[in-house]
GROMACS .gro file of C-alpha atoms in nm:
model
  296
    1UNK     CA    1   1.817   6.555   0.481
    2UNK     CA    2   1.672   6.337   0.204
    3UNK     CA    3   1.645   6.524  -0.130
    4UNK     CA    4   1.316   6.561  -0.317
    5UNK     CA    5   1.198   6.224  -0.442
    6UNK     CA    6   1.266   6.166  -0.811
    7UNK     CA    7   1.004   5.978  -1.012
    8UNK     CA    8   1.128   5.823  -1.336
    9UNK     CA    9   0.954   5.605  -1.593
   10UNK     CA   10   1.097   5.321  -1.803
   11UNK     CA   11   1.004   5.362  -2.170
   12UNK     CA   12   0.858   5.087  -2.392
   13UNK     CA   13   1.154   4.912  -2.551
   14UNK     CA   14   1.077   4.541  -2.575
   15UNK     CA   15   0.798   4.305  -2.685
   16UNK     CA   16   0.712   4.475  -3.012
   17UNK     CA   17   0.783   4.829  -2.898
   18UNK     CA   18   0.850   5.072  -3.181
   19UNK     CA   19   1.047   5.393  -3.185
   20UNK     CA   20   0.727   5.589  -3.244
   21UNK     CA   21   0.576   5.429  -2.933
   22UNK     CA   22   0.882   5.502  -2.720
   23UNK     CA   23   0.902   5.859  -2.849
   24UNK     CA   24   0.535   5.939  -2.787
   25UNK     CA   25   0.560   5.790  -2.436
   26UNK     CA   26   0.870   5.997  -2.364
   27UNK     CA   27   0.704   6.322  -2.472
   28UNK     CA   28   0.392   6.240  -2.273
   29UNK     CA   29   0.593   6.148  -1.961
   30UNK     CA   30   0.783   6.477  -1.973
   31UNK     CA   31   0.461   6.672  -2.028
   32UNK     CA   32   0.280   6.519  -1.728
   33UNK     CA   33   0.565   6.574  -1.487
   34UNK     CA   34   0.791   6.270  -1.457
   35UNK     CA   35   1.147   6.366  -1.362
   36UNK     CA   36   1.343   6.118  -1.573
   37UNK     CA   37   1.311   5.873  -1.862
   38UNK     CA   38   1.483   5.536  -1.861
   39UNK     CA   39   1.577   5.257  -2.099
   40UNK     CA   40   1.738   4.920  -2.030
   41UNK     CA   41   2.083   4.839  -2.169
   42UNK     CA   42   2.024   4.498  -2.323
   43UNK     CA   43   2.058   4.372  -2.678
   44UNK     CA   44   1.826   4.076  -2.622
   45UNK     CA   45   1.465   4.109  -2.517
   46UNK     CA   46   1.295   3.889  -2.261
   47UNK     CA   47   1.261   3.646  -2.431
   48UNK     CA   48   1.496   3.728  -2.722
   49UNK     CA   49   1.214   3.669  -2.971
   50UNK     CA   50   1.032   3.967  -2.819
   51UNK     CA   51   1.285   4.204  -2.973
   52UNK     CA   52   1.442   4.514  -2.821
   53UNK     CA   53   1.564   4.861  -2.922
   54UNK     CA   54   1.925   4.956  -2.842
   55UNK     CA   55   1.973   5.181  -2.540
   56UNK     CA   56   2.236   5.440  -2.638
   57UNK     CA   57   2.074   5.497  -2.978
   58UNK     CA   58   1.741   5.559  -2.807
   59UNK     CA   59   1.892   5.808  -2.563
   60UNK     CA   60   2.063   5.998  -2.844
   61UNK     CA   61   1.727   6.017  -3.023
   62UNK     CA   62   1.552   6.140  -2.708
   63UNK     CA   63   1.807   6.412  -2.633
   64UNK     CA   64   1.688   6.672  -2.888
   65UNK     CA   65   1.314   6.606  -2.845
   66UNK     CA   66   1.306   6.647  -2.466
   67UNK     CA   67   1.407   6.953  -2.268
   68UNK     CA   68   1.365   6.893  -1.895
   69UNK     CA   69   1.377   6.527  -1.796
   70UNK     CA   70   1.685   6.330  -1.702
   71UNK     CA   71   1.787   6.052  -1.941
   72UNK     CA   72   1.951   5.726  -1.842
   73UNK     CA   73   1.967   5.348  -1.854
   74UNK     CA   74   1.906   5.093  -1.582
   75UNK     CA   75   2.186   5.010  -1.602
   76UNK     CA   76   2.456   5.050  -1.866
   77UNK     CA   77   2.648   4.723  -1.908
   78UNK     CA   78   3.023   4.764  -1.875
   79UNK     CA   79   3.086   4.472  -2.113
   80UNK     CA   80   2.918   4.606  -2.424
   81UNK     CA   81   3.149   4.900  -2.498
   82UNK     CA   82   3.509   4.976  -2.409
   83UNK     CA   83   3.537   5.203  -2.103
   84UNK     CA   84   3.706   5.482  -2.298
   85UNK     CA   85   3.441   5.476  -2.570
   86UNK     CA   86   3.169   5.478  -2.306
   87UNK     CA   87   3.331   5.776  -2.137
   88UNK     CA   88   3.326   5.963  -2.468
   89UNK     CA   89   2.967   5.864  -2.546
   90UNK     CA   90   2.849   5.973  -2.202
   91UNK     CA   91   3.038   6.302  -2.233
   92UNK     CA   92   2.871   6.371  -2.567
   93UNK     CA   93   2.523   6.293  -2.436
   94UNK     CA   94   2.583   6.514  -2.131
   95UNK     CA   95   2.674   6.803  -2.363
   96UNK     CA   96   2.383   6.730  -2.599
   97UNK     CA   97   2.135   6.747  -2.310
   98UNK     CA   98   2.289   7.037  -2.115
   99UNK     CA   99   2.359   6.808  -1.821
  100UNK     CA  100   2.057   6.576  -1.819
  101UNK     CA  101   2.244   6.244  -1.839
  102UNK     CA  102   2.171   6.020  -1.538
  103UNK     CA  103   2.452   5.765  -1.553
  104UNK     CA  104   2.420   5.421  -1.391
  105UNK     CA  105   2.647   5.126  -1.471
  106UNK     CA  106   2.665   4.760  -1.373
  107UNK     CA  107   2.873   4.448  -1.422
  108UNK     CA  108   2.636   4.265  -1.659
  109UNK     CA  109   2.450   3.939  -1.603
  110UNK     CA  110   2.249   3.807  -1.901
  111UNK     CA  111   2.469   3.525  -2.032
  112UNK     CA  112   2.254   3.442  -2.335
  113UNK     CA  113   2.300   3.784  -2.496
  114UNK     CA  114   2.675   3.784  -2.425
  115UNK     CA  115   2.720   3.454  -2.603
  116UNK     CA  116   2.485   3.537  -2.891
  117UNK     CA  117   2.660   3.867  -2.964
  118UNK     CA  118   3.012   3.728  -2.925
  119UNK     CA  119   3.110   3.879  -2.592
  120UNK     CA  120   3.305   3.669  -2.344
  121UNK     CA  121   3.103   3.596  -2.029
  122UNK     CA  122   3.360   3.560  -1.750
  123UNK     CA  123   3.282   3.459  -1.390
  124UNK     CA  124   3.118   3.716  -1.158
  125UNK     CA  125   3.444   3.808  -0.987
  126UNK     CA  126   3.604   3.894  -1.322
  127UNK     CA  127   3.305   4.101  -1.432
  128UNK     CA  128   3.316   4.297  -1.106
  129UNK     CA  129   3.689   4.352  -1.160
  130UNK     CA  130   3.613   4.478  -1.510
  131UNK     CA  131   3.350   4.708  -1.363
  132UNK     CA  132   3.606   4.847  -1.117
  133UNK     CA  133   3.849   4.925  -1.401
  134UNK     CA  134   3.564   5.077  -1.604
  135UNK     CA  135   3.462   5.306  -1.317
  136UNK     CA  136   3.822   5.422  -1.272
  137UNK     CA  137   3.854   5.503  -1.643
  138UNK     CA  138   3.518   5.676  -1.666
  139UNK     CA  139   3.586   5.901  -1.369
  140UNK     CA  140   3.942   5.966  -1.478
  141UNK     CA  141   3.846   6.069  -1.829
  142UNK     CA  142   3.548   6.278  -1.717
  143UNK     CA  143   3.754   6.467  -1.460
  144UNK     CA  144   4.080   6.512  -1.651
  145UNK     CA  145   3.983   6.836  -1.824
  146UNK     CA  146   4.225   6.905  -2.107
  147UNK     CA  147   4.498   6.686  -1.955
  148UNK     CA  148   4.587   6.335  -2.078
  149UNK     CA  149   4.475   6.051  -1.853
  150UNK     CA  150   4.647   5.715  -1.806
  151UNK     CA  151   4.520   5.413  -1.617
  152UNK     CA  152   4.667   5.062  -1.615
  153UNK     CA  153   4.410   4.817  -1.484
  154UNK     CA  154   4.397   4.442  -1.462
  155UNK     CA  155   4.132   4.422  -1.734
  156UNK     CA  156   4.114   4.762  -1.907
  157UNK     CA  157   4.369   5.037  -1.965
  158UNK     CA  158   4.405   5.374  -2.133
  159UNK     CA  159   4.723   5.559  -2.221
  160UNK     CA  160   4.747   5.939  -2.228
  161UNK     CA  161   4.387   5.957  -2.349
  162UNK     CA  162   4.223   6.296  -2.403
  163UNK     CA  163   3.853   6.353  -2.346
  164UNK     CA  164   3.792   6.692  -2.507
  165UNK     CA  165   3.551   6.862  -2.475
  166UNK     CA  166   3.496   6.773  -2.111
  167UNK     CA  167   3.144   6.697  -1.982
  168UNK     CA  168   2.963   7.000  -1.848
  169UNK     CA  169   2.837   6.986  -1.583
  170UNK     CA  170   3.048   6.698  -1.445
  171UNK     CA  171   2.883   6.356  -1.472
  172UNK     CA  172   2.781   6.187  -1.149
  173UNK     CA  173   2.836   5.811  -1.156
  174UNK     CA  174   2.595   5.555  -1.012
  175UNK     CA  175   2.644   5.181  -0.983
  176UNK     CA  176   2.373   4.916  -0.992
  177UNK     CA  177   2.401   4.585  -0.808
  178UNK     CA  178   2.378   4.432  -0.464
  179UNK     CA  179   2.663   4.184  -0.418
  180UNK     CA  180   2.927   4.247  -0.152
  181UNK     CA  181   3.202   4.334  -0.400
  182UNK     CA  182   2.977   4.569  -0.595
  183UNK     CA  183   2.865   4.743  -0.275
  184UNK     CA  184   3.228   4.791  -0.175
  185UNK     CA  185   3.290   4.955  -0.514
  186UNK     CA  186   2.982   5.173  -0.468
  187UNK     CA  187   3.105   5.286  -0.129
  188UNK     CA  188   3.454   5.360  -0.257
  189UNK     CA  189   3.382   5.525  -0.592
  190UNK     CA  190   3.018   5.599  -0.673
  191UNK     CA  191   2.783   5.893  -0.622
  192UNK     CA  192   2.474   5.670  -0.626
  193UNK     CA  193   2.366   5.316  -0.544
  194UNK     CA  194   2.087   5.178  -0.760
  195UNK     CA  195   1.916   4.860  -0.645
  196UNK     CA  196   1.696   4.643  -0.867
  197UNK     CA  197   1.343   4.554  -0.768
  198UNK     CA  198   1.442   4.188  -0.786
  199UNK     CA  199   1.658   4.253  -0.478
  200UNK     CA  200   1.397   4.443  -0.277
  201UNK     CA  201   1.327   4.144  -0.049
  202UNK     CA  202   1.684   4.174   0.085
  203UNK     CA  203   1.713   4.551   0.054
  204UNK     CA  204   1.747   4.636   0.423
  205UNK     CA  205   2.023   4.376   0.474
  206UNK     CA  206   2.207   4.496   0.162
  207UNK     CA  207   2.169   4.854   0.281
  208UNK     CA  208   2.341   4.762   0.609
  209UNK     CA  209   2.632   4.613   0.416
  210UNK     CA  210   2.661   4.930   0.210
  211UNK     CA  211   2.648   5.152   0.516
  212UNK     CA  212   2.929   4.951   0.677
  213UNK     CA  213   3.148   5.002   0.370
  214UNK     CA  214   3.055   5.371   0.348
  215UNK     CA  215   3.164   5.417   0.710
  216UNK     CA  216   3.494   5.249   0.622
  217UNK     CA  217   3.559   5.494   0.338
  218UNK     CA  218   3.406   5.797   0.513
  219UNK     CA  219   3.162   5.861   0.230
  220UNK     CA  220   2.789   5.869   0.153
  221UNK     CA  221   2.594   5.803  -0.167
  222UNK     CA  222   2.251   5.866  -0.305
  223UNK     CA  223   2.017   5.561  -0.300
  224UNK     CA  224   1.770   5.488  -0.582
  225UNK     CA  225   1.552   5.194  -0.678
  226UNK     CA  226   1.432   5.019  -0.988
  227UNK     CA  227   1.081   4.896  -0.919
  228UNK     CA  228   0.740   4.840  -1.077
  229UNK     CA  229   0.463   5.099  -1.116
  230UNK     CA  230   0.136   4.906  -1.097
  231UNK     CA  231  -0.128   5.145  -0.959
  232UNK     CA  232  -0.482   5.029  -0.907
  233UNK     CA  233  -0.603   4.678  -0.841
  234UNK     CA  234  -0.481   4.506  -1.160
  235UNK     CA  235  -0.214   4.239  -1.132
  236UNK     CA  236   0.114   4.327  -1.303
  237UNK     CA  237   0.180   4.126  -1.622
  238UNK     CA  238   0.380   3.805  -1.606
  239UNK     CA  239   0.687   3.970  -1.761
  240UNK     CA  240   0.721   4.193  -1.452
  241UNK     CA  241   0.666   3.929  -1.184
  242UNK     CA  242   1.041   3.868  -1.141
  243UNK     CA  243   1.071   4.231  -1.026
  244UNK     CA  244   0.846   4.188  -0.721
  245UNK     CA  245   0.570   4.427  -0.834
  246UNK     CA  246   0.398   4.400  -0.495
  247UNK     CA  247   0.700   4.580  -0.344
  248UNK     CA  248   0.681   4.871  -0.590
  249UNK     CA  249   0.411   5.137  -0.617
  250UNK     CA  250   0.077   4.961  -0.636
  251UNK     CA  251  -0.282   4.990  -0.519
  252UNK     CA  252  -0.461   5.314  -0.440
  253UNK     CA  253  -0.302   5.658  -0.435
  254UNK     CA  254  -0.302   5.650  -0.053
  255UNK     CA  255  -0.126   5.314  -0.059
  256UNK     CA  256   0.136   5.444  -0.302
  257UNK     CA  257   0.193   5.756  -0.089
  258UNK     CA  258   0.246   5.530   0.213
  259UNK     CA  259   0.492   5.315   0.016
  260UNK     CA  260   0.690   5.622  -0.095
  261UNK     CA  261   0.712   5.729   0.271
  262UNK     CA  262   0.846   5.384   0.361
  263UNK     CA  263   1.111   5.408   0.094
  264UNK     CA  264   1.209   5.757   0.202
  265UNK     CA  265   1.255   5.628   0.556
  266UNK     CA  266   1.510   5.384   0.411
  267UNK     CA  267   1.702   5.676   0.258
  268UNK     CA  268   1.573   5.633  -0.098
  269UNK     CA  269   1.547   5.953  -0.302
  270UNK     CA  270   1.463   5.818  -0.647
  271UNK     CA  271   1.224   5.551  -0.781
  272UNK     CA  272   1.245   5.454  -1.146
  273UNK     CA  273   0.947   5.245  -1.245
  274UNK     CA  274   0.874   4.980  -1.503
  275UNK     CA  275   0.506   5.053  -1.579
  276UNK     CA  276   0.254   4.772  -1.601
  277UNK     CA  277   0.128   4.900  -1.938
  278UNK     CA  278   0.014   5.240  -2.070
  279UNK     CA  279  -0.275   5.252  -1.824
  280UNK     CA  280  -0.019   5.238  -1.544
  281UNK     CA  281   0.162   5.541  -1.688
  282UNK     CA  282  -0.166   5.733  -1.705
  283UNK     CA  283  -0.255   5.638  -1.347
  284UNK     CA  284   0.091   5.729  -1.221
  285UNK     CA  285   0.068   6.066  -1.396
  286UNK     CA  286  -0.261   6.129  -1.217
  287UNK     CA  287  -0.106   6.025  -0.883
  288UNK     CA  288   0.217   6.229  -0.914
  289UNK     CA  289   0.086   6.543  -0.739
  290UNK     CA  290  -0.024   6.340  -0.435
  291UNK     CA  291   0.298   6.138  -0.436
  292UNK     CA  292   0.503   6.458  -0.442
  293UNK     CA  293   0.294   6.616  -0.169
  294UNK     CA  294   0.329   6.306   0.048
  295UNK     CA  295   0.703   6.271  -0.015
  296UNK     CA  296   0.954   6.457   0.196
   0.00000   0.00000   0.00000
């Protein structure tokens, strides 16, 4: 049985966005019924001259001024913080929010920001290997209780590390990405697979690969999507065209309800949307009752 569809909204964070703007949008989104609020974990905007606010700092600021919605990033980059530090940060945010952290992580991809900020940008296979070590450390530290945890990986290690206090409730871990090696890691270790809207044209084929790996490991995972919210008949702005807005939620309310039904038939139980401007957030808020009624 597919769980109730989750509708999340990505907050304004780039292209001149201010904290006041992000904060007011977050409060409004919670008030009108969205299930979760999202940021992106980048330190460069698109383009860099557009500017960007930092993801973890935003989430920490949102924690005490929201009370119901989930909080997360699409997706946390494993390269920007050591795995052990990230485990501690996530634990703290989970405790601050009484369990509202929605944790998704990926291997990283934006070479320009790596090089500008002084991070090494290794080949894809190395970054996926780093992600594997990161996932092992995160899960080990989150689930170790009051006991020390040791992990010796190829890229990252921890030695008798303590993560006290432990996260409560336990943190569920999702992984974003669509390559074969990432999907194998999802099937082996994750609670959730998150697919970017840029990969929606190949979603069904990637889903088959995941299902093959899940059968191998005897597991199942939740499936969620990053996509674009562009209700009505306006074209999504140029900055969102790379995310295939026509494959997100667009058009009339009836058309969006039909699209949600299509996604549910694929096993999707969460859609986290990049809105095509403030008008799109308003229109999505108006459509939420019908979308919820049509879902499930």
